[in-house]
Amino acid sequence: MSSVVETVTEVVTPILDQLNFELVDIEFLKEGKNWFLRVYIDKPNGIDIEECAIVSEQLSEKMDSLNPDPIPQAYFLEVSSPGVERPLKKEEDFQNALNEYINVSLYSPVEGEKSFDGFLIDLNESELTLRVKIKTREKEITFSRKNIAKARLAIQF
């Protein structure tokens, strides 16, 4: 499956570069009996459905022309925005999320918890620091980046 993601990345990157769009993520997974190839794209002011359709058409055309076919089974291609709760995967994503409200899920608990919501106030190569609110008190917690399973933008309630 990682070879599918690598191949799709190679194929879609020139399309996105030409349109000044950003590749956020690619997933190739089976849900029930169907396979899905999901490509998440974005740009500074957000992506719209017409732009997703343009990328979908161009990517579909390029994928169909590859020989041998990198995805021999039938699949559904979905091109979409990553949504409001966009995942943070690349270093640039984390840099852009500085001072933003995010959610961090951990592999191992910190202070008895495996999930935190807070403002990303600092980061470096090995750690990031969130300002979290626990009941009525604000607190800064620093996490090892190796302990982060997932990170995404979050909506503050």
mmCIF file with all atom_site columns, C-alpha atoms in Angstrom:
data_model
loop_
_atom_site.group_PDB
_atom_site.id
_atom_site.type_symbol
_atom_site.label_atom_id
_atom_site.label_alt_id
_atom_site.label_comp_id
_atom_site.label_asym_id
_atom_site.label_entity_id
_atom_site.label_seq_id
_atom_site.pdbx_PDB_ins_code
_atom_site.Cartn_x
_atom_site.Cartn_y
_atom_site.Cartn_z
_atom_site.occupancy
_atom_site.B_iso_or_equiv
_atom_site.pdbx_formal_charge
_atom_site.auth_seq_id
_atom_site.auth_comp_id
_atom_site.auth_asym_id
_atom_site.auth_atom_id
_atom_site.pdbx_PDB_model_num
ATOM 1   C CA . MET A 1 1   ? 0.000   0.000  0.000   1.00 0.00 ? 1   MET A CA 1
ATOM 2   C CA . SER A 1 2   ? 2.874   2.391  0.663   1.00 0.00 ? 2   SER A CA 1
ATOM 3   C CA . SER A 1 3   ? 4.029   1.911  -2.936  1.00 0.00 ? 3   SER A CA 1
ATOM 4   C CA . VAL A 1 4   ? 0.561   3.043  -4.101  1.00 0.00 ? 4   VAL A CA 1
ATOM 5   C CA . VAL A 1 5   ? 0.828   6.179  -1.954  1.00 0.00 ? 5   VAL A CA 1
ATOM 6   C CA . GLU A 1 6   ? 4.358   6.834  -3.273  1.00 0.00 ? 6   GLU A CA 1
ATOM 7   C CA . THR A 1 7   ? 3.257   6.384  -6.892  1.00 0.00 ? 7   THR A CA 1
ATOM 8   C CA . VAL A 1 8   ? 0.203   8.618  -6.471  1.00 0.00 ? 8   VAL A CA 1
ATOM 9   C CA . THR A 1 9   ? 2.386   11.235 -4.761  1.00 0.00 ? 9   THR A CA 1
ATOM 10  C CA . GLU A 1 10  ? 4.738   11.239 -7.766  1.00 0.00 ? 10  GLU A CA 1
ATOM 11  C CA . VAL A 1 11  ? 1.821   11.516 -10.195 1.00 0.00 ? 11  VAL A CA 1
ATOM 12  C CA . VAL A 1 12  ? -0.236  14.150 -8.377  1.00 0.00 ? 12  VAL A CA 1
ATOM 13  C CA . THR A 1 13  ? 2.602   16.471 -7.262  1.00 0.00 ? 13  THR A CA 1
ATOM 14  C CA . PRO A 1 14  ? 3.234   18.035 -10.720 1.00 0.00 ? 14  PRO A CA 1
ATOM 15  C CA . ILE A 1 15  ? -0.529  18.551 -11.167 1.00 0.00 ? 15  ILE A CA 1
ATOM 16  C CA . LEU A 1 16  ? -0.781  20.319 -7.810  1.00 0.00 ? 16  LEU A CA 1
ATOM 17  C CA . ASP A 1 17  ? 2.399   22.335 -8.394  1.00 0.00 ? 17  ASP A CA 1
ATOM 18  C CA . GLN A 1 18  ? 0.979   23.639 -11.676 1.00 0.00 ? 18  GLN A CA 1
ATOM 19  C CA . LEU A 1 19  ? -2.214  24.748 -9.886  1.00 0.00 ? 19  LEU A CA 1
ATOM 20  C CA . ASN A 1 20  ? -0.377  26.099 -6.792  1.00 0.00 ? 20  ASN A CA 1
ATOM 21  C CA . PHE A 1 21  ? -2.185  23.627 -4.547  1.00 0.00 ? 21  PHE A CA 1
ATOM 22  C CA . GLU A 1 22  ? -0.688  21.737 -1.626  1.00 0.00 ? 22  GLU A CA 1
ATOM 23  C CA . LEU A 1 23  ? -0.736  17.979 -1.122  1.00 0.00 ? 23  LEU A CA 1
ATOM 24  C CA . VAL A 1 24  ? -1.883  17.398 2.462   1.00 0.00 ? 24  VAL A CA 1
ATOM 25  C CA . ASP A 1 25  ? -2.243  13.619 2.573   1.00 0.00 ? 25  ASP A CA 1
ATOM 26  C CA . ILE A 1 26  ? -2.945  10.469 0.576   1.00 0.00 ? 26  ILE A CA 1
ATOM 27  C CA . GLU A 1 27  ? -4.731  7.392  1.891   1.00 0.00 ? 27  GLU A CA 1
ATOM 28  C CA . PHE A 1 28  ? -5.260  4.063  0.164   1.00 0.00 ? 28  PHE A CA 1
ATOM 29  C CA . LEU A 1 29  ? -7.466  1.836  2.255   1.00 0.00 ? 29  LEU A CA 1
ATOM 30  C CA . LYS A 1 30  ? -10.147 -0.796 2.177   1.00 0.00 ? 30  LYS A CA 1
ATOM 31  C CA . GLU A 1 31  ? -13.512 -0.077 3.763   1.00 0.00 ? 31  GLU A CA 1
ATOM 32  C CA . GLY A 1 32  ? -15.852 -3.036 3.699   1.00 0.00 ? 32  GLY A CA 1
ATOM 33  C CA . LYS A 1 33  ? -15.350 -4.645 0.308   1.00 0.00 ? 33  LYS A CA 1
ATOM 34  C CA . ASN A 1 34  ? -14.355 -1.403 -1.473  1.00 0.00 ? 34  ASN A CA 1
ATOM 35  C CA . TRP A 1 35  ? -10.948 0.233  -1.911  1.00 0.00 ? 35  TRP A CA 1
ATOM 36  C CA . PHE A 1 36  ? -10.604 4.021  -1.656  1.00 0.00 ? 36  PHE A CA 1
ATOM 37  C CA . LEU A 1 37  ? -7.808  6.272  -2.852  1.00 0.00 ? 37  LEU A CA 1
ATOM 38  C CA . ARG A 1 38  ? -8.227  9.568  -1.022  1.00 0.00 ? 38  ARG A CA 1
ATOM 39  C CA . VAL A 1 39  ? -6.160  12.596 -1.947  1.00 0.00 ? 39  VAL A CA 1
ATOM 40  C CA . TYR A 1 40  ? -6.427  15.631 0.335   1.00 0.00 ? 40  TYR A CA 1
ATOM 41  C CA . ILE A 1 41  ? -5.422  18.981 -1.136  1.00 0.00 ? 41  ILE A CA 1
ATOM 42  C CA . ASP A 1 42  ? -5.467  22.565 0.047   1.00 0.00 ? 42  ASP A CA 1
ATOM 43  C CA . LYS A 1 43  ? -4.401  26.131 -0.692  1.00 0.00 ? 43  LYS A CA 1
ATOM 44  C CA . PRO A 1 44  ? -4.103  29.222 1.540   1.00 0.00 ? 44  PRO A CA 1
ATOM 45  C CA . ASN A 1 45  ? -7.750  30.339 1.320   1.00 0.00 ? 45  ASN A CA 1
ATOM 46  C CA . GLY A 1 46  ? -9.177  26.822 1.145   1.00 0.00 ? 46  GLY A CA 1
ATOM 47  C CA . ILE A 1 47  ? -10.025 24.557 -1.753  1.00 0.00 ? 47  ILE A CA 1
ATOM 48  C CA . ASP A 1 48  ? -13.430 24.363 -3.444  1.00 0.00 ? 48  ASP A CA 1
ATOM 49  C CA . ILE A 1 49  ? -15.292 21.524 -5.108  1.00 0.00 ? 49  ILE A CA 1
ATOM 50  C CA . GLU A 1 50  ? -14.493 22.692 -8.650  1.00 0.00 ? 50  GLU A CA 1
ATOM 51  C CA . GLU A 1 51  ? -10.772 22.674 -7.861  1.00 0.00 ? 51  GLU A CA 1
ATOM 52  C CA . CYS A 1 52  ? -11.095 19.170 -6.408  1.00 0.00 ? 52  CYS A CA 1
ATOM 53  C CA . ALA A 1 53  ? -12.859 18.077 -9.596  1.00 0.00 ? 53  ALA A CA 1
ATOM 54  C CA . ILE A 1 54  ? -10.057 19.495 -11.776 1.00 0.00 ? 54  ILE A CA 1
ATOM 55  C CA . VAL A 1 55  ? -7.417  17.593 -9.796  1.00 0.00 ? 55  VAL A CA 1
ATOM 56  C CA . SER A 1 56  ? -9.545  14.432 -9.783  1.00 0.00 ? 56  SER A CA 1
ATOM 57  C CA . GLU A 1 57  ? -9.944  14.487 -13.572 1.00 0.00 ? 57  GLU A CA 1
ATOM 58  C CA . GLN A 1 58  ? -6.251  15.123 -14.235 1.00 0.00 ? 58  GLN A CA 1
ATOM 59  C CA . LEU A 1 59  ? -5.095  12.553 -11.677 1.00 0.00 ? 59  LEU A CA 1
ATOM 60  C CA . SER A 1 60  ? -7.530  9.935  -12.953 1.00 0.00 ? 60  SER A CA 1
ATOM 61  C CA . GLU A 1 61  ? -6.298  10.456 -16.514 1.00 0.00 ? 61  GLU A CA 1
ATOM 62  C CA . LYS A 1 62  ? -2.635  10.145 -15.465 1.00 0.00 ? 62  LYS A CA 1
ATOM 63  C CA . MET A 1 63  ? -3.265  7.064  -13.293 1.00 0.00 ? 63  MET A CA 1
ATOM 64  C CA . ASP A 1 64  ? -5.151  5.345  -16.134 1.00 0.00 ? 64  ASP A CA 1
ATOM 65  C CA . SER A 1 65  ? -2.194  5.908  -18.472 1.00 0.00 ? 65  SER A CA 1
ATOM 66  C CA . LEU A 1 66  ? 0.372   4.204  -16.197 1.00 0.00 ? 66  LEU A CA 1
ATOM 67  C CA . ASN A 1 67  ? 1.620   0.824  -17.325 1.00 0.00 ? 67  ASN A CA 1
ATOM 68  C CA . PRO A 1 68  ? 1.767   -1.392 -15.377 1.00 0.00 ? 68  PRO A CA 1
ATOM 69  C CA . ASP A 1 69  ? -1.238  -0.239 -13.410 1.00 0.00 ? 69  ASP A CA 1
ATOM 70  C CA . PRO A 1 70  ? -0.048  0.559  -9.848  1.00 0.00 ? 70  PRO A CA 1
ATOM 71  C CA . ILE A 1 71  ? -3.535  -0.233 -8.506  1.00 0.00 ? 71  ILE A CA 1
ATOM 72  C CA . PRO A 1 72  ? -4.779  -3.397 -10.231 1.00 0.00 ? 72  PRO A CA 1
ATOM 73  C CA . GLN A 1 73  ? -7.979  -3.700 -8.161  1.00 0.00 ? 73  GLN A CA 1
ATOM 74  C CA . ALA A 1 74  ? -11.026 -1.479 -8.603  1.00 0.00 ? 74  ALA A CA 1
ATOM 75  C CA . TYR A 1 75  ? -11.070 1.584  -6.340  1.00 0.00 ? 75  TYR A CA 1
ATOM 76  C CA . PHE A 1 76  ? -12.890 4.849  -5.772  1.00 0.00 ? 76  PHE A CA 1
ATOM 77  C CA . LEU A 1 77  ? -10.863 8.048  -6.227  1.00 0.00 ? 77  LEU A CA 1
ATOM 78  C CA . GLU A 1 78  ? -11.802 10.880 -3.878  1.00 0.00 ? 78  GLU A CA 1
ATOM 79  C CA . VAL A 1 79  ? -10.108 14.282 -4.024  1.00 0.00 ? 79  VAL A CA 1
ATOM 80  C CA . SER A 1 80  ? -11.107 16.653 -1.261  1.00 0.00 ? 80  SER A CA 1
ATOM 81  C CA . SER A 1 81  ? -10.166 19.312 1.240   1.00 0.00 ? 81  SER A CA 1
ATOM 82  C CA . PRO A 1 82  ? -8.679  18.066 4.505   1.00 0.00 ? 82  PRO A CA 1
ATOM 83  C CA . GLY A 1 83  ? -11.449 19.929 6.323   1.00 0.00 ? 83  GLY A CA 1
ATOM 84  C CA . VAL A 1 84  ? -11.384 22.289 9.270   1.00 0.00 ? 84  VAL A CA 1
ATOM 85  C CA . GLU A 1 85  ? -9.624  19.749 11.470  1.00 0.00 ? 85  GLU A CA 1
ATOM 86  C CA . ARG A 1 86  ? -6.755  19.332 9.045   1.00 0.00 ? 86  ARG A CA 1
ATOM 87  C CA . PRO A 1 87  ? -4.089  16.799 10.057  1.00 0.00 ? 87  PRO A CA 1
ATOM 88  C CA . LEU A 1 88  ? -0.625  18.095 10.908  1.00 0.00 ? 88  LEU A CA 1
ATOM 89  C CA . LYS A 1 89  ? 1.900   15.792 9.283   1.00 0.00 ? 89  LYS A CA 1
ATOM 90  C CA . LYS A 1 90  ? 4.733   17.767 7.733   1.00 0.00 ? 90  LYS A CA 1
ATOM 91  C CA . GLU A 1 91  ? 7.038   20.158 9.540   1.00 0.00 ? 91  GLU A CA 1
ATOM 92  C CA . GLU A 1 92  ? 5.486   23.020 7.575   1.00 0.00 ? 92  GLU A CA 1
ATOM 93  C CA . ASP A 1 93  ? 2.035   22.024 8.910   1.00 0.00 ? 93  ASP A CA 1
ATOM 94  C CA . PHE A 1 94  ? 3.296   22.349 12.480  1.00 0.00 ? 94  PHE A CA 1
ATOM 95  C CA . GLN A 1 95  ? 5.008   25.665 11.739  1.00 0.00 ? 95  GLN A CA 1
ATOM 96  C CA . ASN A 1 96  ? 1.787   27.019 10.226  1.00 0.00 ? 96  ASN A CA 1
ATOM 97  C CA . ALA A 1 97  ? -0.138  25.840 13.292  1.00 0.00 ? 97  ALA A CA 1
ATOM 98  C CA . LEU A 1 98  ? 1.937   27.860 15.757  1.00 0.00 ? 98  LEU A CA 1
ATOM 99  C CA . ASN A 1 99  ? -0.453  29.781 18.049  1.00 0.00 ? 99  ASN A CA 1
ATOM 100 C CA . GLU A 1 100 ? -3.378  27.746 16.709  1.00 0.00 ? 100 GLU A CA 1
ATOM 101 C CA . TYR A 1 101 ? -5.668  25.450 18.691  1.00 0.00 ? 101 TYR A CA 1
ATOM 102 C CA . ILE A 1 102 ? -4.753  21.813 17.997  1.00 0.00 ? 102 ILE A CA 1
ATOM 103 C CA . ASN A 1 103 ? -5.420  18.277 19.211  1.00 0.00 ? 103 ASN A CA 1
ATOM 104 C CA . VAL A 1 104 ? -2.540  15.912 19.958  1.00 0.00 ? 104 VAL A CA 1
ATOM 105 C CA . SER A 1 105 ? -3.011  12.150 20.432  1.00 0.00 ? 105 SER A CA 1
ATOM 106 C CA . LEU A 1 106 ? -0.149  10.292 22.068  1.00 0.00 ? 106 LEU A CA 1
ATOM 107 C CA . TYR A 1 107 ? 1.234   6.765  21.968  1.00 0.00 ? 107 TYR A CA 1
ATOM 108 C CA . SER A 1 108 ? 1.993   6.813  25.706  1.00 0.00 ? 108 SER A CA 1
ATOM 109 C CA . PRO A 1 109 ? 0.138   8.801  28.375  1.00 0.00 ? 109 PRO A CA 1
ATOM 110 C CA . VAL A 1 110 ? 1.488   12.075 29.739  1.00 0.00 ? 110 VAL A CA 1
ATOM 111 C CA . GLU A 1 111 ? 0.098   13.079 33.130  1.00 0.00 ? 111 GLU A CA 1
ATOM 112 C CA . GLY A 1 112 ? -2.349  10.175 32.808  1.00 0.00 ? 112 GLY A CA 1
ATOM 113 C CA . GLU A 1 113 ? -3.832  11.336 29.470  1.00 0.00 ? 113 GLU A CA 1
ATOM 114 C CA . LYS A 1 114 ? -3.290  10.307 25.843  1.00 0.00 ? 114 LYS A CA 1
ATOM 115 C CA . SER A 1 115 ? -5.109  13.222 24.169  1.00 0.00 ? 115 SER A CA 1
ATOM 116 C CA . PHE A 1 116 ? -4.736  16.977 24.662  1.00 0.00 ? 116 PHE A CA 1
ATOM 117 C CA . ASP A 1 117 ? -6.341  20.070 23.135  1.00 0.00 ? 117 ASP A CA 1
ATOM 118 C CA . GLY A 1 118 ? -4.560  23.390 23.418  1.00 0.00 ? 118 GLY A CA 1
ATOM 119 C CA . PHE A 1 119 ? -2.684  26.190 21.728  1.00 0.00 ? 119 PHE A CA 1
ATOM 120 C CA . LEU A 1 120 ? 0.593   25.220 20.066  1.00 0.00 ? 120 LEU A CA 1
ATOM 121 C CA . ILE A 1 121 ? 2.950   27.766 21.596  1.00 0.00 ? 121 ILE A CA 1
ATOM 122 C CA . ASP A 1 122 ? 6.386   26.326 20.807  1.00 0.00 ? 122 ASP A CA 1
ATOM 123 C CA . LEU A 1 123 ? 8.047   23.580 18.807  1.00 0.00 ? 123 LEU A CA 1
ATOM 124 C CA . ASN A 1 124 ? 11.453  22.352 17.781  1.00 0.00 ? 124 ASN A CA 1
ATOM 125 C CA . GLU A 1 125 ? 12.810  19.208 16.144  1.00 0.00 ? 125 GLU A CA 1
ATOM 126 C CA . SER A 1 126 ? 12.221  16.995 19.161  1.00 0.00 ? 126 SER A CA 1
ATOM 127 C CA . GLU A 1 127 ? 9.367   18.588 21.159  1.00 0.00 ? 127 GLU A CA 1
ATOM 128 C CA . LEU A 1 128 ? 6.267   20.710 21.027  1.00 0.00 ? 128 LEU A CA 1
ATOM 129 C CA . THR A 1 129 ? 4.560   22.674 23.769  1.00 0.00 ? 129 THR A CA 1
ATOM 130 C CA . LEU A 1 130 ? 0.829   23.211 24.198  1.00 0.00 ? 130 LEU A CA 1
ATOM 131 C CA . ARG A 1 131 ? -0.951  25.647 26.472  1.00 0.00 ? 131 ARG A CA 1
ATOM 132 C CA . VAL A 1 132 ? -3.865  23.588 27.741  1.00 0.00 ? 132 VAL A CA 1
ATOM 133 C CA . LYS A 1 133 ? -6.735  24.414 30.019  1.00 0.00 ? 133 LYS A CA 1
ATOM 134 C CA . ILE A 1 134 ? -7.412  21.885 32.752  1.00 0.00 ? 134 ILE A CA 1
ATOM 135 C CA . LYS A 1 135 ? -10.658 22.833 34.468  1.00 0.00 ? 135 LYS A CA 1
ATOM 136 C CA . THR A 1 136 ? -10.098 26.538 35.186  1.00 0.00 ? 136 THR A CA 1
ATOM 137 C CA . ARG A 1 137 ? -6.294  26.500 35.138  1.00 0.00 ? 137 ARG A CA 1
ATOM 138 C CA . GLU A 1 138 ? -3.974  27.021 32.168  1.00 0.00 ? 138 GLU A CA 1
ATOM 139 C CA . LYS A 1 139 ? -0.847  24.918 31.997  1.00 0.00 ? 139 LYS A CA 1
ATOM 140 C CA . GLU A 1 140 ? 1.997   24.379 29.527  1.00 0.00 ? 140 GLU A CA 1
ATOM 141 C CA . ILE A 1 141 ? 2.796   20.780 28.657  1.00 0.00 ? 141 ILE A CA 1
ATOM 142 C CA . THR A 1 142 ? 5.742   19.739 26.493  1.00 0.00 ? 142 THR A CA 1
ATOM 143 C CA . PHE A 1 143 ? 5.532   16.522 24.451  1.00 0.00 ? 143 PHE A CA 1
ATOM 144 C CA . SER A 1 144 ? 8.234   14.502 22.762  1.00 0.00 ? 144 SER A CA 1
ATOM 145 C CA . ARG A 1 145 ? 7.442   14.479 19.051  1.00 0.00 ? 145 ARG A CA 1
ATOM 146 C CA . LYS A 1 146 ? 8.259   10.752 18.994  1.00 0.00 ? 146 LYS A CA 1
ATOM 147 C CA . ASN A 1 147 ? 5.308   10.196 21.354  1.00 0.00 ? 147 ASN A CA 1
ATOM 148 C CA . ILE A 1 148 ? 2.814   11.943 19.029  1.00 0.00 ? 148 ILE A CA 1
ATOM 149 C CA . ALA A 1 149 ? 0.580   9.457  17.222  1.00 0.00 ? 149 ALA A CA 1
ATOM 150 C CA . LYS A 1 150 ? -1.571  12.112 15.497  1.00 0.00 ? 150 LYS A CA 1
ATOM 151 C CA . ALA A 1 151 ? -1.933  15.860 15.493  1.00 0.00 ? 151 ALA A CA 1
ATOM 152 C CA . ARG A 1 152 ? -4.591  18.004 13.854  1.00 0.00 ? 152 ARG A CA 1
ATOM 153 C CA . LEU A 1 153 ? -6.115  21.440 13.951  1.00 0.00 ? 153 LEU A CA 1
ATOM 154 C CA . ALA A 1 154 ? -9.047  21.505 16.361  1.00 0.00 ? 154 ALA A CA 1
ATOM 155 C CA . ILE A 1 155 ? -12.113 23.585 17.002  1.00 0.00 ? 155 ILE A CA 1
ATOM 156 C CA . GLN A 1 156 ? -12.212 25.295 20.375  1.00 0.00 ? 156 GLN A CA 1
ATOM 157 C CA . PHE A 1 157 ? -15.513 25.095 22.258  1.00 0.00 ? 157 PHE A CA 1
#
